[in-house]
Coordinates of C-alpha atoms in Angstrom, one line a residue:
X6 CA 122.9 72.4 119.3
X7 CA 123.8 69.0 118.4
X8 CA 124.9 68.3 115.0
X9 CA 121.9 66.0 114.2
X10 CA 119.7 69.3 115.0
X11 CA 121.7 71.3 112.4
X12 CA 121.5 68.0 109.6
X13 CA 117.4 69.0 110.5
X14 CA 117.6 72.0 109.9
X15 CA 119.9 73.0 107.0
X16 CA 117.4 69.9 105.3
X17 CA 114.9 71.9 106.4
X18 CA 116.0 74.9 104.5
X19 CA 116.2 72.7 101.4
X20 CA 112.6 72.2 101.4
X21 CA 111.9 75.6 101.9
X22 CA 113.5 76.3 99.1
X23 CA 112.3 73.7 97.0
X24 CA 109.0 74.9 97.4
X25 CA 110.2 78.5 97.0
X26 CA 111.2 77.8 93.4
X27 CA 107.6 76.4 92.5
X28 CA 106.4 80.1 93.4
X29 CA 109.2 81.6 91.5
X30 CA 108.7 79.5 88.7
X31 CA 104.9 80.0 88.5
X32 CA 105.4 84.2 89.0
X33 CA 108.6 84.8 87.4
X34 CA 110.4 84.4 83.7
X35 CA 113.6 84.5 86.1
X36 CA 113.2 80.6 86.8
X37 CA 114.5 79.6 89.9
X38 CA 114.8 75.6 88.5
X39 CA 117.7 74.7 86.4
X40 CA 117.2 74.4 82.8
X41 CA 119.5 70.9 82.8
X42 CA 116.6 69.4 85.7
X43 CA 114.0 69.7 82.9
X44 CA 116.2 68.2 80.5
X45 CA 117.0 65.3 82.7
X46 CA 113.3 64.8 83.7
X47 CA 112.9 64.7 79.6
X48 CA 115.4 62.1 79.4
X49 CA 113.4 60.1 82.4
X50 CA 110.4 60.1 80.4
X51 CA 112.4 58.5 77.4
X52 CA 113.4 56.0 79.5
X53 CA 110.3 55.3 81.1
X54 CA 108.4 54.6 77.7
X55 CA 111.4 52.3 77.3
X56 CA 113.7 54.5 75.0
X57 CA 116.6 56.2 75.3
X58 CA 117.2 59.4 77.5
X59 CA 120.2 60.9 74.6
X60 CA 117.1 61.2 72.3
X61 CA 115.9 64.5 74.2
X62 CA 118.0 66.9 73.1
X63 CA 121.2 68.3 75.0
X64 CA 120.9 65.0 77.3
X65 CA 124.4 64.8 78.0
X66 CA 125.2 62.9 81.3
X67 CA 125.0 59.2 82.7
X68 CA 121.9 57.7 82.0
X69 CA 122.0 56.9 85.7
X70 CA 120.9 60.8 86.3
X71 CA 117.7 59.8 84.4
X72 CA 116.7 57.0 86.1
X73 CA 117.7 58.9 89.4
X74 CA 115.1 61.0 88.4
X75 CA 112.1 59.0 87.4
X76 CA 110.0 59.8 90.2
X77 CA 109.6 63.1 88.8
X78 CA 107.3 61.4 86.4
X79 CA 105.5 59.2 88.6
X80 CA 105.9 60.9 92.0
X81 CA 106.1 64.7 92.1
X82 CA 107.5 66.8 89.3
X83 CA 110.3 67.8 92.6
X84 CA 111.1 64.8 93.7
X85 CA 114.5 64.7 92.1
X86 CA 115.2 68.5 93.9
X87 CA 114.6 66.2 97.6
X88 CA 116.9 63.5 96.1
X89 CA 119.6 65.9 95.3
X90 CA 119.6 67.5 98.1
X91 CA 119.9 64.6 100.2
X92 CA 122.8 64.0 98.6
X93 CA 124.1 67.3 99.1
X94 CA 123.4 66.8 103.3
X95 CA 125.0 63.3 102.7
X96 CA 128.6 65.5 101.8
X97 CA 128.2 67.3 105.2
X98 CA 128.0 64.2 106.5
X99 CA 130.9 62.6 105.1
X100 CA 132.9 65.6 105.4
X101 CA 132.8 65.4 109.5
X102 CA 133.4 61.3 109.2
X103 CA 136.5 62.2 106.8
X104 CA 138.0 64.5 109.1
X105 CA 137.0 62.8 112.7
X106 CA 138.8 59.9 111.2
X107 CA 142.4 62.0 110.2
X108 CA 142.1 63.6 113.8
X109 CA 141.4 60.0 114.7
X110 CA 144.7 58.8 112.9
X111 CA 147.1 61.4 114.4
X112 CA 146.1 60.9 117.8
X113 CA 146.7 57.1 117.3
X114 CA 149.6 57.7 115.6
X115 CA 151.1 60.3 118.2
X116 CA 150.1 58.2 120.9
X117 CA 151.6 55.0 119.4
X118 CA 154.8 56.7 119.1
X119 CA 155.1 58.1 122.7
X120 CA 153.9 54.1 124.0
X121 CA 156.5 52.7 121.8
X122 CA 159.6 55.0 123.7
X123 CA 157.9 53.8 126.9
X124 CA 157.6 50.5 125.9
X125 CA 161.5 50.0 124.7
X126 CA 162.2 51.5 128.2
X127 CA 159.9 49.2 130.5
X128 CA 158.4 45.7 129.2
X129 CA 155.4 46.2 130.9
X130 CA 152.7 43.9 129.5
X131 CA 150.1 46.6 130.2
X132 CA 152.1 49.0 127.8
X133 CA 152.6 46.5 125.0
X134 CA 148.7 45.3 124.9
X135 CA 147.7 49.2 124.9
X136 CA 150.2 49.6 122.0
X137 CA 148.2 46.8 120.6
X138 CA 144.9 48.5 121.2
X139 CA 145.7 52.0 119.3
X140 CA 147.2 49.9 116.4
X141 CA 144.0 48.1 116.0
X142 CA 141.4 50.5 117.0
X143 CA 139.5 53.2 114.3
X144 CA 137.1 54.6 117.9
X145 CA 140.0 55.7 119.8
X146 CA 137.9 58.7 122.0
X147 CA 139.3 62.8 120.8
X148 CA 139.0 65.6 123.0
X149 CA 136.1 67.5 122.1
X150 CA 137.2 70.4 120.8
X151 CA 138.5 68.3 118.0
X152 CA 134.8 67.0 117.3
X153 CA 133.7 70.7 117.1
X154 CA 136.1 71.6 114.7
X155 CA 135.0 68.8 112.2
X156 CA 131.3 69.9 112.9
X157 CA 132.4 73.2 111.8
X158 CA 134.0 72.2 109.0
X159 CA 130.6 70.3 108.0
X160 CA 128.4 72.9 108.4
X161 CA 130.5 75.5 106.5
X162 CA 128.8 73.4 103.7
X163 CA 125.3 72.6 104.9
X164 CA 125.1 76.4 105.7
X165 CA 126.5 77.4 102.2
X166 CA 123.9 79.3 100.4
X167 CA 125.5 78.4 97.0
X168 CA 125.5 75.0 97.5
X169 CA 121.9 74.7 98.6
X170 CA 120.3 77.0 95.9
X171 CA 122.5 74.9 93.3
X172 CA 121.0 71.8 94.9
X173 CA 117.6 72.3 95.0
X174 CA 117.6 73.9 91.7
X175 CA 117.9 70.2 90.6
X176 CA 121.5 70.1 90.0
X177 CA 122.8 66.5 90.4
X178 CA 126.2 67.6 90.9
X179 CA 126.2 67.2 94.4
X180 CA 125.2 63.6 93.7
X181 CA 129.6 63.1 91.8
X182 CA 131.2 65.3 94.9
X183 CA 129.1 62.3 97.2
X184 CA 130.8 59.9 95.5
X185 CA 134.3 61.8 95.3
X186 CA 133.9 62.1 99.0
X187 CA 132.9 58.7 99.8
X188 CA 136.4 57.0 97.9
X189 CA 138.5 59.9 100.5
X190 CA 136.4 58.5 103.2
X191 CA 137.6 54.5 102.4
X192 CA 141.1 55.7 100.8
X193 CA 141.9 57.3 104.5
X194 CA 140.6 54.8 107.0
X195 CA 142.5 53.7 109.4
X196 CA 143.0 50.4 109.2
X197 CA 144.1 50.4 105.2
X198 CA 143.3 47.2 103.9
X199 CA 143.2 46.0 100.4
X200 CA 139.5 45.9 100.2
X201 CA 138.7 49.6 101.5
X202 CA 141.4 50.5 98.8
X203 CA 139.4 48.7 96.3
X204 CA 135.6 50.3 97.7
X205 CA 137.6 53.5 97.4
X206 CA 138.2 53.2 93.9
X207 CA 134.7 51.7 92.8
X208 CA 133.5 55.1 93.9
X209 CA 136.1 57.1 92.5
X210 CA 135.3 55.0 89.5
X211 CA 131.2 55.9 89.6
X212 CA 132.3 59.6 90.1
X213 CA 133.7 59.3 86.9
X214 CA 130.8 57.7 85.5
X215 CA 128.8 60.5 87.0
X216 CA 131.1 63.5 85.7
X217 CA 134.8 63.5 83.5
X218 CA 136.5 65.9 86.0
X219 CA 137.8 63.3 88.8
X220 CA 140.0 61.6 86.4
X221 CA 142.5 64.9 87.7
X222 CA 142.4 63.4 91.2
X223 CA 143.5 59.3 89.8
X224 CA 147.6 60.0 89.9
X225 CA 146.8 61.8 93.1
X226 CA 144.8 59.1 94.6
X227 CA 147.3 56.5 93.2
X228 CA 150.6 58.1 94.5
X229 CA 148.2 58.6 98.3
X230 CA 148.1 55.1 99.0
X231 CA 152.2 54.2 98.9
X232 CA 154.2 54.2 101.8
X233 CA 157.4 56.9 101.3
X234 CA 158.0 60.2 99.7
X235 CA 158.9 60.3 96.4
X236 CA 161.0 63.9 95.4
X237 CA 162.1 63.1 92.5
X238 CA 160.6 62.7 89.2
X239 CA 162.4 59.0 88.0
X240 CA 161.2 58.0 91.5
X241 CA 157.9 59.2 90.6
X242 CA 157.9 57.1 87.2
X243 CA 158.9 53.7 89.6
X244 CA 156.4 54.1 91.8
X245 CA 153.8 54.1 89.4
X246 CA 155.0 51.2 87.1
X247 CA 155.9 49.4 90.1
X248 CA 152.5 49.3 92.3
X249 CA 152.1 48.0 95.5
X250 CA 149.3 46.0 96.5
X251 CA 147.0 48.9 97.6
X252 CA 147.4 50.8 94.3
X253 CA 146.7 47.6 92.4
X254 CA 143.5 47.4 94.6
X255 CA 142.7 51.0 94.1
X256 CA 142.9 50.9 90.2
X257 CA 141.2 47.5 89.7
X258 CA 138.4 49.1 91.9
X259 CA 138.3 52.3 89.6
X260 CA 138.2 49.9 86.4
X261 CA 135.5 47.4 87.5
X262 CA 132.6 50.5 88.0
X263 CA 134.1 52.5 85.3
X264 CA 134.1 50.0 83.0
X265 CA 131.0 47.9 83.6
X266 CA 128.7 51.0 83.7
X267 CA 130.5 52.3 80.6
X268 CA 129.9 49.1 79.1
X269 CA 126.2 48.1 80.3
X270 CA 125.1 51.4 79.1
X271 CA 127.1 51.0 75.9
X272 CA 125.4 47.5 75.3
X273 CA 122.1 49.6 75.8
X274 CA 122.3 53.4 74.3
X275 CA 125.8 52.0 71.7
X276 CA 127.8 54.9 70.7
X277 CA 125.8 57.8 71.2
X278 CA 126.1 57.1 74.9
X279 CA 129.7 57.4 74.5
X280 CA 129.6 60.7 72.6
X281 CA 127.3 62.5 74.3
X282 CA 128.0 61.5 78.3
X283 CA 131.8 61.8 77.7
X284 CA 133.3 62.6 74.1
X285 CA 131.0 65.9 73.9
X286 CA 132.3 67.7 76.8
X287 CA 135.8 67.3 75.2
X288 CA 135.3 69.5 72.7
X289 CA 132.3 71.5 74.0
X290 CA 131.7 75.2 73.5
X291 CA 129.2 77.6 75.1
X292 CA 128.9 80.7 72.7
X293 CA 126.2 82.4 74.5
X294 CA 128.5 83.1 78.0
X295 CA 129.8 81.6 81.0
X296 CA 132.5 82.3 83.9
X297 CA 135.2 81.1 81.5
X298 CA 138.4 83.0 80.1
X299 CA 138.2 81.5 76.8
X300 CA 134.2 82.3 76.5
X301 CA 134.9 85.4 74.0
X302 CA 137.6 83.3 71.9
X303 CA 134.8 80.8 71.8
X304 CA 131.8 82.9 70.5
X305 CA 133.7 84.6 67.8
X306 CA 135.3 81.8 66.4
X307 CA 131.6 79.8 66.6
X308 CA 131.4 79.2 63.1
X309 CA 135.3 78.0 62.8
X310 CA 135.7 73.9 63.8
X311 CA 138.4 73.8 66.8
X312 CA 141.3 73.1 65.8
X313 CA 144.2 70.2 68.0
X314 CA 146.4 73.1 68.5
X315 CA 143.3 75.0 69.9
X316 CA 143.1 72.4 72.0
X317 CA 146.2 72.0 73.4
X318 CA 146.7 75.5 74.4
X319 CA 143.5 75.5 76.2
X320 CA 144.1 72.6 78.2
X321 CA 148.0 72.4 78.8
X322 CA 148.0 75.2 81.3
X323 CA 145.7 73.3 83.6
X324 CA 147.2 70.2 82.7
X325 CA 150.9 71.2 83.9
X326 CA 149.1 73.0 87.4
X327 CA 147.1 69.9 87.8
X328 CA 150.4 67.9 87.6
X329 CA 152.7 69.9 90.1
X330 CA 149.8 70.1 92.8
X331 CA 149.4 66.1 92.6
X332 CA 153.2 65.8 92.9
X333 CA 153.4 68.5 95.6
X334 CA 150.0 67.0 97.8
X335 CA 149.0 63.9 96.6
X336 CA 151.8 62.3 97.4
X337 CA 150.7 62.3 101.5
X338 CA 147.3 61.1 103.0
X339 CA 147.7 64.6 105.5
X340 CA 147.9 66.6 102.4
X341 CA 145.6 65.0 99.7
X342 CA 141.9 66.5 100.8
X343 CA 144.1 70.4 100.1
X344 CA 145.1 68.8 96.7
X345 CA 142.0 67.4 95.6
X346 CA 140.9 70.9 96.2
X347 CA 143.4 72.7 94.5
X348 CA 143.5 70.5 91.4
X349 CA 139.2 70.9 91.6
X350 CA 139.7 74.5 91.6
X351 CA 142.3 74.8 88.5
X352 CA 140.2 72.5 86.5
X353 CA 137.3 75.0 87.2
X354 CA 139.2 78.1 86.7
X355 CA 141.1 77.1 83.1
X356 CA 138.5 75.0 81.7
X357 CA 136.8 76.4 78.3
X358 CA 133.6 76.0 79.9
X359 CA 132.4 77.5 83.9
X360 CA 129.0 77.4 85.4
X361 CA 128.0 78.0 88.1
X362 CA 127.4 74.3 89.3
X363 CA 130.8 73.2 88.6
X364 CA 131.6 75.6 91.7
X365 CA 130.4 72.6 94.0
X366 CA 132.7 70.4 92.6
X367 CA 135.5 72.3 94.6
X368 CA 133.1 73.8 97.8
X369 CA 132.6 70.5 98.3
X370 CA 136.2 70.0 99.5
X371 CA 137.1 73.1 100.9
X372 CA 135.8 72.1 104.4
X373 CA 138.2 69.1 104.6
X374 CA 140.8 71.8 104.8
X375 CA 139.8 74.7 107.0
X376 CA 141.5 73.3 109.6
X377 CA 144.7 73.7 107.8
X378 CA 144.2 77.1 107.7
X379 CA 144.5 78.8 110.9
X380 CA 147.2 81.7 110.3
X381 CA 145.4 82.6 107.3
X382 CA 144.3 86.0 109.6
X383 CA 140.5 87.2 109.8
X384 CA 140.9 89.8 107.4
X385 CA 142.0 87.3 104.5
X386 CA 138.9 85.1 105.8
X387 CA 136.7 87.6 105.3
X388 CA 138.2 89.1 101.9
X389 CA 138.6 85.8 100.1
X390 CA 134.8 84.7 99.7
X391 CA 133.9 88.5 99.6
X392 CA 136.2 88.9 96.6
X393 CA 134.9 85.8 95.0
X394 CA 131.4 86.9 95.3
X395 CA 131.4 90.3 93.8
X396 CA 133.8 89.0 91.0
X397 CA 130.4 86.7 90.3
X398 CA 128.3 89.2 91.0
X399 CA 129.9 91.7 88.3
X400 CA 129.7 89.5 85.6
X401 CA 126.3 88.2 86.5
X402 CA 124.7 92.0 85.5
X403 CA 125.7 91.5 82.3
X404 CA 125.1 88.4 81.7
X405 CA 121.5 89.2 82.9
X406 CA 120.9 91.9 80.2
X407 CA 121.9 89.8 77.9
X408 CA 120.0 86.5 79.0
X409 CA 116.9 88.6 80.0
X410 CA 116.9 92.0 78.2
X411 CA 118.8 91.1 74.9
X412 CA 121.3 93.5 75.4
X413 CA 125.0 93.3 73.6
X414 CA 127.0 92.9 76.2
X415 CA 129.4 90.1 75.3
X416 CA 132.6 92.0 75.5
X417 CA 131.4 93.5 79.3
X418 CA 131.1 89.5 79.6
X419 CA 134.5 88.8 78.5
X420 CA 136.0 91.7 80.8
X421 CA 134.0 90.7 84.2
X422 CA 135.2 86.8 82.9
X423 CA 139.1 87.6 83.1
X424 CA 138.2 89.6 86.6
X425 CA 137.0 86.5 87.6
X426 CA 139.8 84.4 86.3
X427 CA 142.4 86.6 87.9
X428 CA 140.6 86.3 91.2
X429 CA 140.3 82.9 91.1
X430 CA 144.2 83.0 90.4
X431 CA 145.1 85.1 93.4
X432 CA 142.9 83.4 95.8
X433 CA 144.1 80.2 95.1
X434 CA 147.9 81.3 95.6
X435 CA 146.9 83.0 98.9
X436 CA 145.3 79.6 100.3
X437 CA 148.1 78.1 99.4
X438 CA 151.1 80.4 101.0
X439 CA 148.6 80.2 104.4
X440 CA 148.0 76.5 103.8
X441 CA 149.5 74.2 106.6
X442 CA 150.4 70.8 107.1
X443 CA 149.8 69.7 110.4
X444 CA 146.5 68.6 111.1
X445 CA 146.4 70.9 113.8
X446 CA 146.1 68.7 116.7
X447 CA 148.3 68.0 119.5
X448 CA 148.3 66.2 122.9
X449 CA 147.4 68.7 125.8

């Protein structure tokens, strides 16, 4: 089938399940809709009786979300579930343009190489104006096998059954990795110009807006658009007090949306806005349970404030990862879309607070690197996700009898939360040793 026929029908499979959940919802306390889409639909109705979404309750994103969702009120209670998950077909889609266009960019950049040996051999006018042509084209034709692979890659996210149930739960998640893949999309076309650098950072800069954790990917993004390898640390320091022109673009295009929607809706909500979107989830705690190692440090020291020491402890271990994977892959456009993933994943596994949601925010950009994973052996293939999905699954039973039944089962929680931790661990350092750098093209 065509990939416009699967786009069809993995959307199709959204609705189905939107509609599902009204049926689960109606017949079951288990409710298949996300607690956060009714807040956000609460904040909406603030908003459309011309108030402020922060005064329902546990509102804590961009007032952007609300509005996004204000045809709930005036449309169809589901409507946001059809808008999210149009974003979420919107990442396939941008995950086969993303990786068509660094197949794209080897090709020309292989096939520029070999023209320019023939060209210092024989003057041939023919030579130099096809030269001329790669340099200057972003359409050059790829064998086909090349345009199945980055269909595959796509659909190993439009086929993801986590990613779709998350979606049309109403979890606007999908709507921050859009925007986190669109600034990859204009930060590696072709034809790098200062103002794709600067589109590629008023996304980054909205994805911010939308959710904190894609300020990890700024030094990576930053150190992706200069023009040699840095190895050493000092050099490291130069470059970025020393910006070239693209970098300047990138980071004045990342300040403009961060700061103008940061300011328009401080001028609206003042500083509840500011505490609430992006101060709270500094210093947030969830006592009752989640994925995270530190959930059982959290919930019996509930009635103790946090102290900075706290802090740090809990954040420098992700911190110091997060920095060695930028220096390590950010540094090269081939490598970034495996760093982005790899930072994604250790700000998921280490942070104080893991839902399930937050699991998108990586998925999203594990298909961008598949391809770079081809001696990773069918066995691994197939234990990876496998191992990842019962270490969910066993602390899920738990977490159910305690959710559902009332059961005491925090320290079972706390166990099944460091299985989960320690898997996470081990997979990532297996993708890693099996990752590879080529793009896995070459001229037949």
């Amino acid at each position: 089938m065509s990939f416009k026929k699967h786009l069809i029908i993995s959307t199709l499979i959204r609705v189905f399940l939107i509609y599902y959940g009204e049926v689960q919802d109606s017949l079951s306390d288990v409710q298949y809709t996300d607690v956060d889409y009714r807040v956000v639909t609460d904040g909406a109705n603030h908003v459309l009786a011309l108030g402020s979404p922060f005064k329902r309750h546990t509102y804590r994103y961009t007032p952007l979300l609300a509005y996004l969702v204000l045809p709930n009120l005036l449309v169809h209670p589901s409507f946001g579930k059809f808008i999210f998950s149009l974003f979420d077909i919107l990442i396939g889609v941008l995950i086969k343009w993303i990786l068509l266009n660094c197949y794209r960019s080897n090709k020309i950049s292989i096939e520029t190489k070999l023209l320019k040996l023939e060209t210092l051999n024989n003057r041939n006018k023919y030579l130099i104006k096809r030269k001329n042509e790669i340099l200057n084209s972003n359409n050059e034709a790829l064998p086909p096998k090349y345009i199945r692979m980055a269909e595959i890659s796509a659909y190993c996210w439009l086929y993801n059954p986590l990613t779709m149930i998350i979606a049309t739960r109403g979890n606007g998640d999908c709507v921050s990795c859009s925007l986190v893949l669109l600034s990859i999309y204009f930060l590696l076309k072709n034809e790098q110009t200062i103002v794709q650098y600067f589109v590629a950072g008023l996304f980054l800069g909205l994805s911010i807006h939308f959710r904190l954790y894609p300020i990890g990917f700024c030094l990576a993004f930053y150190l992706a658009t200069q023009n040699r390898t840095l190895e050493k640390w000092h050099d490291i320091v130069r470059s970025i007090l020393k910006p070239n022109p693209k970098q300047i673009a990138l980071v004045l295009g990342t300040v403009v949306a961060l700061g103008s929607t940061t300011a328009l809706f401080y001028w609206l909500y003042g500083y509840q806005f500011i505490y609430e979107s992006m101060l709270y989830h500094l210093v947030r705690k969830d006592t009752r349970h989640n994925f995270s190692l530190y959930f059982y440090l959290q919930y019996l020291s509930s009635t103790f404030d946090v102290t900075v020491l706290e802090k740090v402890l809990t954040f420098l271990p992700q911190l110091i990862l997060i920095l060695m994977l930028t220096v390590r892959y950010g540094q090269h456009r081939q490598t970034l879309a495996f760093g982005l993933f790899a930072i994604a994943f250790v700000m998921v596994t280490y942070n104080p607070v893991v839902t399930s949601q937050y699991f998108v925010w990586f998925l999203s950009l594990l298909p961008l690197c598949v391809k770079n994973f081809r001696n990773i052996g069918i066995r691994k293939a197939v234990f990876i996700p496998v191992m990842w999905f019962i270490s969910q699954g066993g602390w899920l039973l738990p977490a159910y009898l305690l959710e559902f039944k009332g059961w005491n089962t925090f320290e079972f929680i706390w166990i099944q939360s460091i299985v989960f931790f320690f898997s996470n661990v081990l997979i990532l350092q297996m993708l890693i040793s099996n990752y590879d750098i080529a793009y896995n093209y070459k001229i037949d």
